[in-house]
PDB file of C-alpha atoms in Angstrom:
ATOM      1  CA  MET A1470      70.099  -7.940 -90.706  1.00 92.00           C
ATOM      2  CA  ALA A1471      73.131  -6.543 -88.884  1.00 93.00           C
ATOM      3  CA  ARG A1472      72.102  -4.233 -86.052  1.00 95.00           C
ATOM      4  CA  ARG A1473      75.516  -3.361 -84.664  1.00 96.00           C
ATOM      5  CA  LEU A1474      79.192  -3.600 -85.654  1.00 95.00           C
ATOM      6  CA  ASP A1475      81.956  -3.436 -83.046  1.00 95.00           C
ATOM      7  CA  PHE A1476      85.616  -3.240 -84.026  1.00 95.00           C
ATOM      8  CA  GLU A1477      88.736  -4.232 -82.046  1.00 94.00           C
ATOM      9  CA  THR A1478      86.667  -5.671 -79.205  1.00 92.00           C
ATOM     10  CA  SER A1479      87.834  -7.287 -75.986  1.00 91.00           C
ATOM     11  CA  ASP A1480      86.455 -10.653 -77.197  1.00 91.00           C
ATOM     12  CA  PRO A1481      88.917 -13.514 -77.776  1.00 91.00           C
ATOM     13  CA  THR A1482      87.999 -13.179 -81.486  1.00 87.00           C
ATOM     14  CA  ASP A1483      88.638  -9.460 -81.337  1.00 84.00           C
ATOM     15  CA  ASP A1484      88.629  -7.910 -84.809  1.00 92.00           C
ATOM     16  CA  ILE A1485      84.909  -7.463 -85.516  1.00 95.00           C
ATOM     17  CA  ARG A1486      81.725  -8.451 -83.679  1.00 95.00           C
ATOM     18  CA  VAL A1487      78.484  -8.287 -85.672  1.00 96.00           C
ATOM     19  CA  THR A1488      75.237  -8.348 -83.713  1.00 97.00           C
ATOM     20  CA  PHE A1489      72.168  -9.201 -85.759  1.00 97.00           C
ATOM     21  CA  SER A1490      68.624  -7.989 -85.128  1.00 96.00           C
ATOM     22  CA  ASP A1491      67.606 -11.468 -83.886  1.00 96.00           C
ATOM     23  CA  GLY A1492      70.401 -11.461 -81.270  1.00 95.00           C
ATOM     24  CA  ARG A1493      72.811 -13.772 -83.098  1.00 95.00           C
ATOM     25  CA  ARG A1494      76.427 -12.669 -83.218  1.00 95.00           C
ATOM     26  CA  ALA A1495      79.279 -13.255 -85.634  1.00 95.00           C
ATOM     27  CA  TYR A1496      82.840 -12.987 -84.332  1.00 94.00           C
ATOM     28  CA  VAL A1497      85.125 -12.125 -87.221  1.00 94.00           C
ATOM     29  CA  SER A1498      88.877 -12.532 -87.359  1.00 91.00           C
ATOM     30  CA  ALA A1499      90.118 -10.402 -90.257  1.00 89.00           C
ATOM     31  CA  LYS A1500      93.409 -11.317 -91.901  1.00 88.00           C
ATOM     32  CA  ARG A1501      95.199 -10.023 -94.949  1.00 85.00           C
ATOM     33  CA  LYS A1502      96.599 -13.469 -95.754  1.00 83.00           C
ATOM     34  CA  ILE A1503      95.314 -16.802 -94.456  1.00 82.00           C
ATOM     35  CA  ASP A1504      98.005 -19.452 -94.398  1.00 81.00           C
ATOM     36  CA  ARG A1505      99.479 -21.926 -91.973  1.00 80.00           C
ATOM     37  CA  GLY A1506     101.432 -20.356 -89.183  1.00 82.00           C
ATOM     38  CA  ARG A1507     101.054 -17.756 -86.476  1.00 83.00           C
ATOM     39  CA  PRO A1508      98.051 -15.755 -87.787  1.00 80.00           C
ATOM     40  CA  LEU A1509      95.962 -18.911 -88.218  1.00 83.00           C
ATOM     41  CA  GLU A1510      97.106 -20.281 -84.861  1.00 86.00           C
ATOM     42  CA  GLU A1511      96.130 -17.004 -83.178  1.00 86.00           C
ATOM     43  CA  THR A1512      92.709 -17.133 -84.831  1.00 87.00           C
ATOM     44  CA  LEU A1513      92.097 -20.717 -83.711  1.00 87.00           C
ATOM     45  CA  THR A1514      93.243 -19.875 -80.178  1.00 91.00           C
ATOM     46  CA  GLY A1515      90.778 -16.976 -80.170  1.00 90.00           C
ATOM     47  CA  TRP A1516      87.989 -19.265 -81.331  1.00 89.00           C
ATOM     48  CA  VAL A1517      88.718 -21.747 -78.538  1.00 91.00           C
ATOM     49  CA  GLY A1518      88.562 -18.874 -76.059  1.00 92.00           C
ATOM     50  CA  GLN A1519      85.314 -17.653 -77.623  1.00 92.00           C
ATOM     51  CA  VAL A1520      83.461 -20.981 -77.336  1.00 91.00           C
ATOM     52  CA  PRO A1521      82.204 -20.481 -73.733  1.00 92.00           C
ATOM     53  CA  THR A1522      80.447 -17.241 -74.754  1.00 91.00           C
ATOM     54  CA  LEU A1523      78.812 -18.547 -77.943  1.00 92.00           C
ATOM     55  CA  GLY A1524      75.070 -18.805 -78.316  1.00 92.00           C
ATOM     56  CA  PRO A1525      73.610 -21.710 -80.283  1.00 90.00           C
ATOM     57  CA  ASP A1526      73.357 -19.669 -83.506  1.00 92.00           C
ATOM     58  CA  ASP A1527      76.487 -17.518 -83.160  1.00 94.00           C
ATOM     59  CA  LEU A1528      79.186 -17.746 -85.816  1.00 92.00           C
ATOM     60  CA  LEU A1529      82.983 -17.810 -85.819  1.00 91.00           C
ATOM     61  CA  VAL A1530      84.358 -16.309 -89.028  1.00 90.00           C
ATOM     62  CA  ILE A1531      87.787 -15.911 -90.568  1.00 87.00           C
ATOM     63  CA  ALA A1532      87.880 -13.380 -93.385  1.00 87.00           C
ATOM     64  CA  GLY A1533      90.884 -12.748 -95.548  1.00 83.00           C
ATOM     65  CA  GLU A1534      92.036 -11.166 -98.741  1.00 83.00           C
ATOM     66  CA  ALA A1535      93.842 -14.321 -99.892  1.00 80.00           C
ATOM     67  CA  ARG A1536      94.226 -17.965 -98.879  1.00 77.00           C
ATOM     68  CA  PHE A1537      97.341 -19.998 -99.511  1.00 77.00           C
ATOM     69  CA  GLY A1538      98.568 -23.564 -99.254  1.00 77.00           C
ATOM     70  CA  PRO A1539      96.185 -26.128 -97.786  1.00 72.00           C
ATOM     71  CA  LEU A1540      93.838 -23.352 -96.697  1.00 73.00           C
ATOM     72  CA  LYS A1541      93.118 -22.413-100.292  1.00 76.00           C
ATOM     73  CA  ASN A1542      90.418 -25.106-100.409  1.00 75.00           C
ATOM     74  CA  LEU A1543      89.306 -24.829 -96.779  1.00 73.00           C
ATOM     75  CA  ASP A1544      85.784 -23.679 -97.630  1.00 74.00           C
ATOM     76  CA  ARG A1545      85.220 -26.734 -99.837  1.00 78.00           C
ATOM     77  CA  ALA A1546      86.532 -29.095 -97.160  1.00 72.00           C
ATOM     78  CA  LEU A1547      84.371 -27.506 -94.446  1.00 70.00           C
ATOM     79  CA  ARG A1548      81.248 -27.673 -96.599  1.00 76.00           C
ATOM     80  CA  ARG A1549      81.937 -31.326 -97.396  1.00 76.00           C
ATOM     81  CA  THR A1550      82.436 -32.082 -93.688  1.00 70.00           C
ATOM     82  CA  ALA A1551      79.284 -30.170 -92.715  1.00 70.00           C
ATOM     83  CA  ARG A1552      77.225 -32.176 -95.226  1.00 73.00           C
ATOM     84  CA  ALA A1553      78.677 -35.432 -93.902  1.00 70.00           C
ATOM     85  CA  CYS A1554      77.899 -34.446 -90.302  1.00 66.00           C
ATOM     86  CA  ALA A1555      74.436 -33.025 -90.952  1.00 60.00           C
ATOM     87  CA  TRP A1556      71.737 -34.302 -88.638  1.00 53.00           C
ATOM     88  CA  ARG A1557      69.602 -36.934 -90.210  1.00 52.00           C
ATOM     89  CA  PRO A1558      66.511 -38.418 -88.540  1.00 50.00           C
ATOM     90  CA  LEU A1559      66.807 -42.016 -87.507  1.00 51.00           C
ATOM     91  CA  THR A1560      64.743 -44.419 -89.546  1.00 53.00           C
ATOM     92  CA  SER A1561      63.086 -47.525 -88.247  1.00 47.00           C
ATOM     93  CA  PRO A1562      64.459 -50.858 -89.436  1.00 47.00           C
TER      94      PRO A1562
END
């Protein structure tokens, strides 16, 4: 459950910071339109700057009203990649 919301923070991902009751945080970059170009580049730059402050369960989020171009299917591609990279226990031969 969200315990605190901070807006326009001094964090590299500066639009919204959500702090959950268990201490996890979500850093949200809010955009009207998500497409290739400057807004996406600024978001990714913010995420790179945010990495040193992230806890193991913290989240980086991009939220937008609409996605265009190759980003229209970004969620599907990320889910597919996450499934492919999921940790699997090693099995004995």
